Tab-separated table of C-alpha atoms in Angstrom:
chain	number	residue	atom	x	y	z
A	142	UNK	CA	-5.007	-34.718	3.076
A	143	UNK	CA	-2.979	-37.156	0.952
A	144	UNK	CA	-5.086	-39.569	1.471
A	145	UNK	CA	-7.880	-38.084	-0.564
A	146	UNK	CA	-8.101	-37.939	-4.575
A	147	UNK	CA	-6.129	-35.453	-5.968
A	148	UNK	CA	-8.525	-32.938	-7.335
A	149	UNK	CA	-5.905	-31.636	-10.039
A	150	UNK	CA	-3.033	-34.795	-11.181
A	151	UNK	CA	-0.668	-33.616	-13.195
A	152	UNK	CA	2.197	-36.013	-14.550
A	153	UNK	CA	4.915	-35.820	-16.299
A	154	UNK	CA	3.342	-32.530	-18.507
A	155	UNK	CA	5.683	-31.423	-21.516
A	156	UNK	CA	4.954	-28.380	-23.439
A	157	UNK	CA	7.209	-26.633	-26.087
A	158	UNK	CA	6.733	-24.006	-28.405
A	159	UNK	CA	8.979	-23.688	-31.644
A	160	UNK	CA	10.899	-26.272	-30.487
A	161	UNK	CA	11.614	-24.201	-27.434
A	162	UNK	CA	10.453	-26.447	-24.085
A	163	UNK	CA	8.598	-24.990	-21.787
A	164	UNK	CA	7.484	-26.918	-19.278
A	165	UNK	CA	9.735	-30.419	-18.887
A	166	UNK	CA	8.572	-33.117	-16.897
A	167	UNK	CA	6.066	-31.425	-14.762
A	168	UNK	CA	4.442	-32.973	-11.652
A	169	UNK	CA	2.318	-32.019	-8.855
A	170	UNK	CA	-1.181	-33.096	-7.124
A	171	UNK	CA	-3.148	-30.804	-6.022
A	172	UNK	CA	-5.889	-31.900	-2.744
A	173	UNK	CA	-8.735	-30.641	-1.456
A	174	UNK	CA	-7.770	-27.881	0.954
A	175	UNK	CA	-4.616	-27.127	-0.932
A	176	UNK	CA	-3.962	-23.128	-1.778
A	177	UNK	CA	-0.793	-23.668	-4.263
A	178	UNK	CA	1.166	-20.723	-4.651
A	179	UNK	CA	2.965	-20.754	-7.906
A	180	UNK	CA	6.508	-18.910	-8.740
A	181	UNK	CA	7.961	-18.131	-11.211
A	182	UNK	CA	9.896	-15.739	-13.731
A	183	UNK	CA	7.977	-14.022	-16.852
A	184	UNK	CA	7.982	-16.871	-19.270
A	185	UNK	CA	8.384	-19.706	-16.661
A	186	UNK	CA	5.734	-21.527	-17.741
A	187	UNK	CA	2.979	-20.506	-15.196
A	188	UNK	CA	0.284	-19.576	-17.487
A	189	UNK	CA	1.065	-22.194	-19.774
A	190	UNK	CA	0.665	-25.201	-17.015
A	191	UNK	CA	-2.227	-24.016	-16.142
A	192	UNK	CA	-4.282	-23.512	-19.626
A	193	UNK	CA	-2.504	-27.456	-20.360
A	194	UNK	CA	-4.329	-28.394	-16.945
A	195	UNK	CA	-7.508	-27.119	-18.392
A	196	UNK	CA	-7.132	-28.670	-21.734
A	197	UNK	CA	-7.066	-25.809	-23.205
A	198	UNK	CA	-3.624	-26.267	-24.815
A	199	UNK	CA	-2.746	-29.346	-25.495
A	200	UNK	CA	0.164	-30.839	-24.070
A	201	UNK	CA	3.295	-32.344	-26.008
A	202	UNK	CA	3.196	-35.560	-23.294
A	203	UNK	CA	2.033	-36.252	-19.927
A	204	UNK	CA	-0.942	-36.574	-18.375
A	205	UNK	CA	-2.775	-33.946	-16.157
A	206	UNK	CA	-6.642	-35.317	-14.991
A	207	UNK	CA	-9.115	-32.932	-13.036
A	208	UNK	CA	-11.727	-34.796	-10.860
A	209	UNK	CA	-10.463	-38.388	-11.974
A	210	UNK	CA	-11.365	-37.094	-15.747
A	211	UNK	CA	-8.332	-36.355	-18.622
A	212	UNK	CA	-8.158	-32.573	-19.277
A	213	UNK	CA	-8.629	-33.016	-22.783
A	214	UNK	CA	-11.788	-34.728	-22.358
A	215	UNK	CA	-13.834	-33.091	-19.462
A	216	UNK	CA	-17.307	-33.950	-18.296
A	217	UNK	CA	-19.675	-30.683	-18.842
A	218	UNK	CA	-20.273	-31.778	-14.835
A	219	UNK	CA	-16.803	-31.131	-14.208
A	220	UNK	CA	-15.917	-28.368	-16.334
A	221	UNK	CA	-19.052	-26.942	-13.985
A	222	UNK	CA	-17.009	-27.334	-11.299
A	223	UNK	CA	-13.634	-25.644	-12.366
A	224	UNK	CA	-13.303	-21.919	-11.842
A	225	UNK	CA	-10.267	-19.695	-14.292
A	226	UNK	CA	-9.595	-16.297	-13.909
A	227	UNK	CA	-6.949	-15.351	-17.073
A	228	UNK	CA	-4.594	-12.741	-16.661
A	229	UNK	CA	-6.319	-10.476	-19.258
A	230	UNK	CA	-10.053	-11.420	-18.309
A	231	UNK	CA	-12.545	-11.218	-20.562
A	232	UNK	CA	-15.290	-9.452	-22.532
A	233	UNK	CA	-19.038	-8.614	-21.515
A	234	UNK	CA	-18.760	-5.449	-23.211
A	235	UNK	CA	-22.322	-3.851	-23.881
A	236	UNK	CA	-23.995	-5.466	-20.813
A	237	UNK	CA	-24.152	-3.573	-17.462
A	238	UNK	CA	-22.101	-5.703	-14.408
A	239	UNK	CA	-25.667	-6.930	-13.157
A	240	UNK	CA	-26.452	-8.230	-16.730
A	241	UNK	CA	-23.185	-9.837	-16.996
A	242	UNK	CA	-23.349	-11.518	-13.743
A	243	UNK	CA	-27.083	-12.877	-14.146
A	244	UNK	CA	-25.835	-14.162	-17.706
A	245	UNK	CA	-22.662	-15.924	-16.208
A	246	UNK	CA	-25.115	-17.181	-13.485
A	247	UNK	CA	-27.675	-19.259	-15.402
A	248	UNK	CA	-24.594	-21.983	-15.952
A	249	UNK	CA	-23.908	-22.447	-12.333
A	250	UNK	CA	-27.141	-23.912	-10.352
A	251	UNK	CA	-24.852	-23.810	-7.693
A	252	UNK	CA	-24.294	-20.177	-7.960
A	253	UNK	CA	-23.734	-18.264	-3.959
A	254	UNK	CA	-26.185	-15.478	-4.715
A	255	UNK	CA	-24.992	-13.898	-1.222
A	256	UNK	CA	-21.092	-14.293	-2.390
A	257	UNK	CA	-21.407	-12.530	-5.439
A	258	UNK	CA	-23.617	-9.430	-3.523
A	259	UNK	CA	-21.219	-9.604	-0.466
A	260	UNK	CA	-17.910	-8.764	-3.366
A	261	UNK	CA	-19.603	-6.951	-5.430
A	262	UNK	CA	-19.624	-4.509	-2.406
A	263	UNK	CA	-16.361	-5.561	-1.428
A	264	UNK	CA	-15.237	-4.310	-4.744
A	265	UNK	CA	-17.309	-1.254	-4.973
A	266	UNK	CA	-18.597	-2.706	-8.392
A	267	UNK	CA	-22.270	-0.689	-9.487
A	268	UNK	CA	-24.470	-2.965	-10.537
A	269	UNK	CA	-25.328	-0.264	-13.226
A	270	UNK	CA	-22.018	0.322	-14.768
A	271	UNK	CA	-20.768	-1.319	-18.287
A	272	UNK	CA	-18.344	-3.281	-18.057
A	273	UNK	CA	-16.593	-1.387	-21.049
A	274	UNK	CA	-16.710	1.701	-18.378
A	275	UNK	CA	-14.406	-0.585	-15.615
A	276	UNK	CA	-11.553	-0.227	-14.913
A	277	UNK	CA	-8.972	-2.921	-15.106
A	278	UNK	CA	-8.625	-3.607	-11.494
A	279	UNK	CA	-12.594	-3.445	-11.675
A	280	UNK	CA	-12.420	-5.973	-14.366
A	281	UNK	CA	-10.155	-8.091	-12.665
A	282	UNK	CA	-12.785	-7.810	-9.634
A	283	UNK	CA	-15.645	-9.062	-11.753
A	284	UNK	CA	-13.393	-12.164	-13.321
A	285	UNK	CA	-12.877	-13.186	-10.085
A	286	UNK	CA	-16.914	-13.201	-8.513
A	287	UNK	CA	-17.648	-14.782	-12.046
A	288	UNK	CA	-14.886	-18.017	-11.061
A	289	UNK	CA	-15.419	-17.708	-7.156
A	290	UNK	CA	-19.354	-17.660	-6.551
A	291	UNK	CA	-20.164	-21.294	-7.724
A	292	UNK	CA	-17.915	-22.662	-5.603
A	293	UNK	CA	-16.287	-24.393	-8.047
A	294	UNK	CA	-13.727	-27.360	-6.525
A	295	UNK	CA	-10.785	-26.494	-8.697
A	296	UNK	CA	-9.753	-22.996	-8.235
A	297	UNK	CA	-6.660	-21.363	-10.876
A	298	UNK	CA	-5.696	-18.072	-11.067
A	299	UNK	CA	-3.270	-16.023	-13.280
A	300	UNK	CA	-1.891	-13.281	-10.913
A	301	UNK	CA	-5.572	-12.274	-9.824
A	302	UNK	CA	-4.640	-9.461	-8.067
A	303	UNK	CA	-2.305	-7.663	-10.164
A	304	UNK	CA	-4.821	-4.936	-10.393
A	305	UNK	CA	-6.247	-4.549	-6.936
A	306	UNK	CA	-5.345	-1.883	-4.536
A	307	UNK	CA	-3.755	-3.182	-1.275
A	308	UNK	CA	-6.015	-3.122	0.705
A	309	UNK	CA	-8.738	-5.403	-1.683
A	310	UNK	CA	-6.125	-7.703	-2.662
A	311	UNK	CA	-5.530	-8.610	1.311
A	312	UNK	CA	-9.193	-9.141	2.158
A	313	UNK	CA	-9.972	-11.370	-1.231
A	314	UNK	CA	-6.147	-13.460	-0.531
A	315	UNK	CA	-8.198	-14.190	3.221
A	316	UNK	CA	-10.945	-15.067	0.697
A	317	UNK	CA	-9.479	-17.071	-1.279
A	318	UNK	CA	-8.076	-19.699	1.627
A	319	UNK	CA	-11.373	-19.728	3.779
A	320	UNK	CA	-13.078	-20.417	0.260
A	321	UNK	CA	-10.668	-23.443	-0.147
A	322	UNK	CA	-11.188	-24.317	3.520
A	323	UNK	CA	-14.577	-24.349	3.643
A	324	UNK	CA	-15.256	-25.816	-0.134
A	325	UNK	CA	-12.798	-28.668	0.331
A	326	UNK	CA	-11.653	-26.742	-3.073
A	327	UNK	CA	-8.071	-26.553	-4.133
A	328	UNK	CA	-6.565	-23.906	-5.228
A	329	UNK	CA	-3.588	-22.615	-7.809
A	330	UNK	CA	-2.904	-18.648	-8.291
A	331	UNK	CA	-0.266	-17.239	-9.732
A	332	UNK	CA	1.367	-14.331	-8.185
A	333	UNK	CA	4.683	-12.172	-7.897
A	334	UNK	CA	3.597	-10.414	-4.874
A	335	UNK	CA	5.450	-12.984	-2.642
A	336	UNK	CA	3.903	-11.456	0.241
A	337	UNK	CA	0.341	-12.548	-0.393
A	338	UNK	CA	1.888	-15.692	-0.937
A	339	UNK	CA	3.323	-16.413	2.469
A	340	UNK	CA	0.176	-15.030	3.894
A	341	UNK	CA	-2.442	-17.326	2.406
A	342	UNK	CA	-0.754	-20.547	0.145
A	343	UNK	CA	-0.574	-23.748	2.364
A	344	UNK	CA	2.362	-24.852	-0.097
A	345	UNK	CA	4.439	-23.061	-2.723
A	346	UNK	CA	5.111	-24.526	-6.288
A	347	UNK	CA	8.705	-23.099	-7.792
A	348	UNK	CA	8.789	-23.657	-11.406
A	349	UNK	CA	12.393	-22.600	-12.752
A	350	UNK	CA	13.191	-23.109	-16.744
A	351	UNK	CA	10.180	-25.042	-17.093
A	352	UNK	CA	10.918	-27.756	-14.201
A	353	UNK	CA	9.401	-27.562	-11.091
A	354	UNK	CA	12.184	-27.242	-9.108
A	355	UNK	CA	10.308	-26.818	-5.315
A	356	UNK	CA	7.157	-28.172	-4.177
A	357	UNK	CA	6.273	-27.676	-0.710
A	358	UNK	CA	4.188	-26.558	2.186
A	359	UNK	CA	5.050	-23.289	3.237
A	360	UNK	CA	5.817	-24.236	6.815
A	361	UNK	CA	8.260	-26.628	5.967
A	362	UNK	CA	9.794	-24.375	3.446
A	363	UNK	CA	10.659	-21.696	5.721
A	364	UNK	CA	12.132	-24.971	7.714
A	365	UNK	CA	14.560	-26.591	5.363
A	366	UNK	CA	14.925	-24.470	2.699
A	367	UNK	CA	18.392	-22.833	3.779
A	368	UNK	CA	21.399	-20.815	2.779
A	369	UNK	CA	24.584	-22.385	4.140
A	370	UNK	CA	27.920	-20.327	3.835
A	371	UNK	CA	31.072	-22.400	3.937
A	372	UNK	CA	34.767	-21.782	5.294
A	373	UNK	CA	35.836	-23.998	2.075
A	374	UNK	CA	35.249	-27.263	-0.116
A	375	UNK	CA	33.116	-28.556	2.175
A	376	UNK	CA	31.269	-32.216	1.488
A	377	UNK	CA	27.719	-31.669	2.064
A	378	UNK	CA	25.600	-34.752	3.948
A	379	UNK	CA	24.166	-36.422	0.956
A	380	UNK	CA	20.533	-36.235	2.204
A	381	UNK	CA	20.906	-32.197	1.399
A	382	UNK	CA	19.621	-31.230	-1.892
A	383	UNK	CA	21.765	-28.776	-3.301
A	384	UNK	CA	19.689	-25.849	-5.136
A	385	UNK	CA	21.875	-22.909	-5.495
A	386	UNK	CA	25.108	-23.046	-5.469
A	387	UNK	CA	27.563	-19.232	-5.674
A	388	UNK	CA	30.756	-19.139	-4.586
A	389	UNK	CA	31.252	-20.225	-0.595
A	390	UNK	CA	26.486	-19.917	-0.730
A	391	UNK	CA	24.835	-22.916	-1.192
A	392	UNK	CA	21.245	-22.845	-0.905
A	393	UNK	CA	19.535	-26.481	0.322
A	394	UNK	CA	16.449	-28.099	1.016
A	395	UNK	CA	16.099	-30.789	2.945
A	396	UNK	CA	18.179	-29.084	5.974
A	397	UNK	CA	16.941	-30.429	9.652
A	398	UNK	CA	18.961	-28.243	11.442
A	399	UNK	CA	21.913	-30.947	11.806
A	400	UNK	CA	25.605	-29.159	12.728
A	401	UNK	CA	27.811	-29.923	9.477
A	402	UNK	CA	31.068	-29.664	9.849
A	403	UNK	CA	32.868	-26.578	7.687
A	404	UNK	CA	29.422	-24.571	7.518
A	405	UNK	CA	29.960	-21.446	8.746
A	406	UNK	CA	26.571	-20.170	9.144
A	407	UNK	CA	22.986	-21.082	8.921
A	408	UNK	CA	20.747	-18.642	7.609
A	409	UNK	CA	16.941	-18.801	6.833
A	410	UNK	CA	14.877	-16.668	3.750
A	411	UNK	CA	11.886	-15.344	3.181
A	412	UNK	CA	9.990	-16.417	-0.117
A	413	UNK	CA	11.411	-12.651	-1.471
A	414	UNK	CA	15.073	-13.532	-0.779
A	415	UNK	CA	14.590	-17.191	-2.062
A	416	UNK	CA	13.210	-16.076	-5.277
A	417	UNK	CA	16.157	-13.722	-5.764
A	418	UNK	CA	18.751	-16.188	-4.664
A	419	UNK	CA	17.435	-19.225	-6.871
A	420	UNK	CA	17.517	-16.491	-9.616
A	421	UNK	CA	20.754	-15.008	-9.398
């Protein structure tokens, strides 16, 4: 996979507001393939990485390039090929969904007329309804045919499912991986339903007071991302990185199962328990 061009570079990406930073030294590639679960408290920075990786704020210093092209100066070809699904999506108001859709349509020739009709029953969207009558889960629903059906090769979402019922959010989180799959797309969504991501993200992004502070497929998390309680002042291997660190707990990454001497116990997390414990 790493082999390939990155589909979404971003380098070094600094963003502060009121003097306040925000995101500090931010870096990650993003591959075709790739489903990117990001994490992160209110106010982490999540939304505000990704509207700086569509040029849509501009960044304080970095660089961040989409398709081999600078986000503040993309291609009409490539901004064709980028789908964004806000957190608070959108307008449409006075057209019925079908209107909408046809409208949003006529700027993708690549448009998947069979995608769209396949969620639109998925969703139990009416073709007939205005789209000032929807709900916001329905809403949500539309945003995310409108940025899906095109196919588009870079993929970010801002907690897309926040809205759906459980059952809706499962099948479009199956979705959204085969779509990357498939599409050679990649893929960054935003969630705090850590469950959906340990079901579908091939890696997890952590972003923690504006740095990311883990980056890393979601297999290999579960592997050497550890908590480690210690009978004392213990001298950890050097080739541990230290995360967390409360009392006799110290979470690491890096851990390859290797016996240290005045470790106690071992003890794996779920993405739930790491969240908690990175923010406690």
């Amino acid at each position: 996979m790493t082999q390939q061009s990155a589909i979404l570079s971003i380098r070094d990406m600094v963003k502060s507001y009121e003097n306040k930073p925000v995101l500090n030294g931010l870096t990650m590639n993003l591959y075709p393939g790739m489903v990117v679960g990001l994490l992160g408290l209110n106010g982490a920075g999540k939304s505000t990485l990704m509207h700086c990786a569509l040029g849509i704020l501009a960044m304080d210093a970095g660089e961040t390039r989409v398709l081999g092209e600078t986000a503040d100066n993309l291609s009409v070809k490539t901004k064709a090929q980028i789908g964004f699904v806000p957190q608070q999506p959108f307008g449409y108001e006075g057209f019925t969904v079908s209107a909408a859709l046809a409208l949003h349509r006529s700027f993708y020739p690549g448009w998947d007329l069979d995608l769209e009709q396949s969620w639109l029953k998925r969703f139990d969207l009416i073709p007939k309804m205005q789209v000032q009558r929807l709900s916001v889960g329905q809403r949500q629903s539309l945003a995310l045919i409108m940025a899906m059906a095109y196919r588009p090769k870079l993929l970010l979402l801002d907690e897309p499912v926040a809205s759906l019922d459980p059952i809706a959010r499962r099948k479009f989180m199956t979705d959204l991986f085969d779509l990357a799959l498939g599409s050679g797309s990649a893929v960054l969504f935003s969630s705090h339903i850590t469950s959906d991501l340990e079901r579908v993200a091939s890696h997890v992004a952590l972003i923690k007071q504006g740095e990311l502070l883990l980056f890393k497929e979601i297999d290999s998390l579960r592997e050497e991302v550890k908590s480690l309680t210690l009978l004392g002042d213990v001298q950890l291997p050097t080739d541990l990185r230290v995360l967390q660190r409360q009392g006799n707990t110290v979470l690491v990454d890096n851990y390859q199962g290797q016996i240290i001497e005045g470790v106690k116990a071992v003890s794996s997390l779920n993405l739930e328990q790491l969240f908690v414990a990175l923010h406690s």
